[in-house]
PDB file of C-alpha atoms in Angstrom:
ATOM      1  CA  MET A  27      23.102  62.505  15.176  1.00  0.00           C
ATOM      2  CA  ASN A  28      20.004  60.991  13.203  1.00  0.00           C
ATOM      3  CA  PHE A  29      20.426  61.755   9.230  1.00  0.00           C
ATOM      4  CA  ARG A  30      17.601  59.377   8.236  1.00  0.00           C
ATOM      5  CA  LYS A  31      14.175  60.448   7.296  1.00  0.00           C
ATOM      6  CA  LYS A  32      11.457  59.837   9.403  1.00  0.00           C
ATOM      7  CA  THR A  33       9.230  57.718   6.916  1.00  0.00           C
ATOM      8  CA  PRO A  34       6.566  55.422   8.094  1.00  0.00           C
ATOM      9  CA  PRO A  35       6.996  51.277   8.055  1.00  0.00           C
ATOM     10  CA  GLN A  36       5.452  49.977   5.265  1.00  0.00           C
ATOM     11  CA  GLN A  37       3.180  47.181   5.346  1.00  0.00           C
ATOM     12  CA  THR A  38       4.160  43.766   3.747  1.00  0.00           C
ATOM     13  CA  GLY A  39       1.374  42.204   1.666  1.00  0.00           C
ATOM     14  CA  PHE A  40       0.322  38.672   1.717  1.00  0.00           C
ATOM     15  CA  GLN A  41       3.685  36.626   0.405  1.00  0.00           C
ATOM     16  CA  MET A  42       2.284  34.327  -2.274  1.00  0.00           C
ATOM     17  CA  ALA A  43       5.683  32.717  -2.951  1.00  0.00           C
ATOM     18  CA  PRO A  44       5.859  30.622   0.318  1.00  0.00           C
ATOM     19  CA  MET A  45       2.251  29.398  -0.212  1.00  0.00           C
ATOM     20  CA  ILE A  46       3.050  28.315  -3.559  1.00  0.00           C
ATOM     21  CA  ASP A  47       6.141  26.214  -2.064  1.00  0.00           C
ATOM     22  CA  ILE A  48       3.904  24.661   0.831  1.00  0.00           C
ATOM     23  CA  MET A  49       1.015  23.711  -1.566  1.00  0.00           C
ATOM     24  CA  PHE A  50       3.721  22.216  -3.732  1.00  0.00           C
ATOM     25  CA  LEU A  51       5.052  20.112  -0.679  1.00  0.00           C
ATOM     26  CA  LEU A  52       1.700  19.011   0.504  1.00  0.00           C
ATOM     27  CA  LEU A  53       0.992  17.909  -3.377  1.00  0.00           C
ATOM     28  CA  ILE A  54       4.065  15.549  -3.285  1.00  0.00           C
ATOM     29  CA  PHE A  55       3.324  14.239   0.096  1.00  0.00           C
ATOM     30  CA  PHE A  56      -0.238  13.230  -0.684  1.00  0.00           C
ATOM     31  CA  MET A  57       0.696  11.752  -4.203  1.00  0.00           C
ATOM     32  CA  ALA A  58       3.804   9.848  -2.702  1.00  0.00           C
ATOM     33  CA  ALA A  59       0.869   8.522   0.005  1.00  0.00           C
ATOM     34  CA  ALA A  60      -1.558   7.639  -2.570  1.00  0.00           C
ATOM     35  CA  MET A  61       1.064   5.217  -4.113  1.00  0.00           C
ATOM     36  CA  TYR A  62       1.780   3.590  -1.020  1.00  0.00           C
ATOM     37  CA  ALA A  63      -1.819   3.015   0.089  1.00  0.00           C
ATOM     38  CA  GLN A  64      -2.267   1.574  -3.450  1.00  0.00           C
ATOM     39  CA  TRP A  65       0.248  -0.842  -2.947  1.00  0.00           C
ATOM     40  CA  GLU A  66      -1.845  -2.447  -0.404  1.00  0.00           C
ATOM     41  CA  THR A  67       1.454  -3.772   1.901  1.00  0.00           C
ATOM     42  CA  LYS A  68       1.063  -4.418   5.231  1.00  0.00           C
ATOM     43  CA  MET A  69       4.086  -3.141   7.033  1.00  0.00           C
ATOM     44  CA  ASP A  70       4.016  -5.170   9.670  1.00  0.00           C
ATOM     45  CA  VAL A  71       3.963  -8.732   7.665  1.00  0.00           C
ATOM     46  CA  THR A  72       6.965 -10.543   7.458  1.00  0.00           C
ATOM     47  CA  VAL A  73       7.213 -12.807   4.791  1.00  0.00           C
ATOM     48  CA  PRO A  74       9.595 -15.530   4.341  1.00  0.00           C
ATOM     49  CA  THR A  75      12.732 -15.849   2.259  1.00  0.00           C
ATOM     50  CA  ALA A  76      13.661 -18.006  -0.541  1.00  0.00           C
ATOM     51  CA  SER A  77      16.390 -19.021  -2.614  1.00  0.00           C
ATOM     52  CA  SER A  78      14.382 -18.231  -5.399  1.00  0.00           C
ATOM     53  CA  GLY A  79      12.848 -15.257  -4.302  1.00  0.00           C
ATOM     54  CA  ILE A  80      12.923 -12.277  -5.860  1.00  0.00           C
ATOM     55  CA  ARG A  81      12.122  -8.630  -5.728  1.00  0.00           C
ATOM     56  CA  ALA A  82       9.334  -8.389  -8.554  1.00  0.00           C
ATOM     57  CA  ASN A  83       8.561  -4.130  -9.709  1.00  0.00           C
ATOM     58  CA  ARG A  84       5.036  -4.037  -8.631  1.00  0.00           C
ATOM     59  CA  GLN A  85       2.326  -3.832 -10.911  1.00  0.00           C
ATOM     60  CA  GLN A  86      -0.645  -1.186 -10.635  1.00  0.00           C
ATOM     61  CA  GLY A  87      -3.961  -2.759  -9.897  1.00  0.00           C
ATOM     62  CA  GLU A  88      -2.423  -5.996  -8.172  1.00  0.00           C
ATOM     63  CA  VAL A  89      -4.469  -7.376  -5.645  1.00  0.00           C
ATOM     64  CA  ILE A  90      -2.624  -8.432  -2.570  1.00  0.00           C
ATOM     65  CA  VAL A  91      -4.145 -10.613   0.539  1.00  0.00           C
ATOM     66  CA  ASN A  92      -1.928 -10.244   3.969  1.00  0.00           C
ATOM     67  CA  ILE A  93      -2.621 -13.022   6.480  1.00  0.00           C
ATOM     68  CA  ASP A  94      -1.406 -12.022   9.935  1.00  0.00           C
ATOM     69  CA  PRO A  95       0.181 -14.905  12.523  1.00  0.00           C
ATOM     70  CA  ASP A  96      -3.324 -15.351  13.494  1.00  0.00           C
ATOM     71  CA  GLY A  97      -5.036 -15.789  11.139  1.00  0.00           C
ATOM     72  CA  THR A  98      -6.595 -12.052  10.175  1.00  0.00           C
ATOM     73  CA  VAL A  99      -7.181 -11.847   6.468  1.00  0.00           C
ATOM     74  CA  VAL A 100      -6.166  -8.100   5.266  1.00  0.00           C
ATOM     75  CA  LEU A 101      -7.430  -6.856   2.242  1.00  0.00           C
ATOM     76  CA  ASN A 102      -7.093  -2.967   1.501  1.00  0.00           C
ATOM     77  CA  SER A 103      -6.717  -2.362   4.765  1.00  0.00           C
ATOM     78  CA  PHE A 104     -10.213  -4.296   5.929  1.00  0.00           C
ATOM     79  CA  LYS A 105     -10.253  -6.974   7.836  1.00  0.00           C
ATOM     80  CA  LEU A 106     -12.339  -9.644   6.245  1.00  0.00           C
ATOM     81  CA  ASP A 107     -13.967 -12.947   6.988  1.00  0.00           C
ATOM     82  CA  PRO A 108     -13.610 -16.011   4.517  1.00  0.00           C
ATOM     83  CA  ASP A 109     -17.392 -14.875   3.061  1.00  0.00           C
ATOM     84  CA  GLN A 110     -16.230 -11.063   2.772  1.00  0.00           C
ATOM     85  CA  LEU A 111     -13.093 -12.506   0.948  1.00  0.00           C
ATOM     86  CA  ARG A 112     -14.977 -14.814  -1.010  1.00  0.00           C
ATOM     87  CA  GLU A 113     -17.637 -12.192  -2.177  1.00  0.00           C
ATOM     88  CA  ARG A 114     -14.267  -9.646  -2.968  1.00  0.00           C
ATOM     89  CA  LEU A 115     -12.252 -12.048  -4.452  1.00  0.00           C
ATOM     90  CA  THR A 116     -15.672 -13.281  -7.506  1.00  0.00           C
ATOM     91  CA  ASN A 117     -16.279  -9.707  -8.061  1.00  0.00           C
ATOM     92  CA  VAL A 118     -12.493  -9.465  -8.990  1.00  0.00           C
ATOM     93  CA  ALA A 119     -12.561 -12.673 -10.859  1.00  0.00           C
ATOM     94  CA  GLU A 120     -15.153 -11.540 -12.931  1.00  0.00           C
ATOM     95  CA  LEU A 121     -14.400  -8.039 -13.394  1.00  0.00           C
ATOM     96  CA  TYR A 122     -10.887  -8.976 -14.607  1.00  0.00           C
ATOM     97  CA  PRO A 123     -10.542 -13.099 -15.248  1.00  0.00           C
ATOM     98  CA  ASP A 124      -6.611 -12.969 -15.599  1.00  0.00           C
ATOM     99  CA  GLN A 125      -6.412 -10.632 -12.461  1.00  0.00           C
ATOM    100  CA  ALA A 126      -3.274 -12.311  -9.807  1.00  0.00           C
ATOM    101  CA  ILE A 127      -3.840 -12.641  -6.364  1.00  0.00           C
ATOM    102  CA  ILE A 128      -0.296 -12.204  -4.212  1.00  0.00           C
ATOM    103  CA  ILE A 129      -0.745 -14.015  -1.037  1.00  0.00           C
ATOM    104  CA  ARG A 130       1.442 -12.230   1.396  1.00  0.00           C
ATOM    105  CA  ALA A 131       1.405 -14.506   4.638  1.00  0.00           C
ATOM    106  CA  ASP A 132       3.395 -13.540   7.665  1.00  0.00           C
ATOM    107  CA  ARG A 133       6.204 -16.219   8.414  1.00  0.00           C
ATOM    108  CA  ALA A 134       4.603 -17.697  11.426  1.00  0.00           C
ATOM    109  CA  THR A 135       1.117 -18.254  10.214  1.00  0.00           C
ATOM    110  CA  ASP A 136      -0.193 -21.717  10.484  1.00  0.00           C
ATOM    111  CA  HIS A 137      -0.120 -23.559   7.206  1.00  0.00           C
ATOM    112  CA  GLU A 138      -4.105 -23.735   7.746  1.00  0.00           C
ATOM    113  CA  HIS A 139      -4.393 -20.245   7.172  1.00  0.00           C
ATOM    114  CA  VAL A 140      -2.864 -19.910   3.776  1.00  0.00           C
ATOM    115  CA  MET A 141      -4.589 -23.036   2.534  1.00  0.00           C
ATOM    116  CA  ALA A 142      -7.904 -21.320   3.506  1.00  0.00           C
ATOM    117  CA  VAL A 143      -7.491 -18.378   1.402  1.00  0.00           C
ATOM    118  CA  LEU A 144      -6.196 -20.867  -1.307  1.00  0.00           C
ATOM    119  CA  ASP A 145      -9.581 -22.330  -0.947  1.00  0.00           C
ATOM    120  CA  THR A 146     -11.135 -18.841  -1.243  1.00  0.00           C
ATOM    121  CA  CYS A 147      -9.560 -17.973  -4.455  1.00  0.00           C
ATOM    122  CA  ARG A 148     -10.085 -21.358  -6.024  1.00  0.00           C
ATOM    123  CA  LEU A 149     -14.122 -21.035  -4.949  1.00  0.00           C
ATOM    124  CA  ALA A 150     -14.176 -17.779  -6.423  1.00  0.00           C
ATOM    125  CA  GLY A 151     -12.728 -18.801  -9.804  1.00  0.00           C
ATOM    126  CA  ILE A 152      -8.917 -16.970  -9.509  1.00  0.00           C
ATOM    127  CA  TRP A 153      -6.268 -19.104 -10.973  1.00  0.00           C
ATOM    128  CA  ASN A 154      -3.244 -17.010 -11.457  1.00  0.00           C
ATOM    129  CA  ILE A 155      -1.903 -17.148  -7.588  1.00  0.00           C
ATOM    130  CA  ALA A 156       1.392 -15.812  -6.274  1.00  0.00           C
ATOM    131  CA  PHE A 157       3.135 -16.135  -2.805  1.00  0.00           C
ATOM    132  CA  ALA A 158       5.300 -13.275  -1.485  1.00  0.00           C
ATOM    133  CA  ALA A 159       8.739 -14.151  -0.435  1.00  0.00           C
ATOM    134  CA  LEU A 160      12.266 -12.455   0.037  1.00  0.00           C
ATOM    135  CA  PRO A 161      15.613 -13.440  -1.242  1.00  0.00           C
ATOM    136  CA  GLU A 162      17.616 -14.971   1.066  1.00  0.00           C
ATOM    137  CA  LYS A 163      20.227 -12.435   2.561  1.00  0.00           C
ATOM    138  CA  ASP A 164      23.952 -13.528   2.066  1.00  0.00           C
ATOM    139  CA  GLU A 165      25.902 -13.288   5.209  1.00  0.00           C
TER     140      GLU A 165
END
């Protein structure tokens, strides 16, 4: 025996709560991605270690120049030749005279490539230069 009344199934409308949850998750994802993109660090560069190396807090607006082992210079995810790098650094020096430049050279990079970037910074009028290094690991 079936004691239930025969009622037609109700149509469910558009559910707003799951859509709001998805939008918040997308917003959080893009905010986190924007923060990492702003830091300009190239992940496949292995910086050398130093006994005085410390992990400093990141500052907003840092200019980070990455140098690959083959001498490729990367700034803001763009590969630059020496003339383009000098032009960009000259613009930075004109707009922000005390702007710090952080050089992240791979540990396998030849010294001549680092010196070329240093010379470019000097020609652009930038004097505030730092080198990225990691602290030595205690074994």
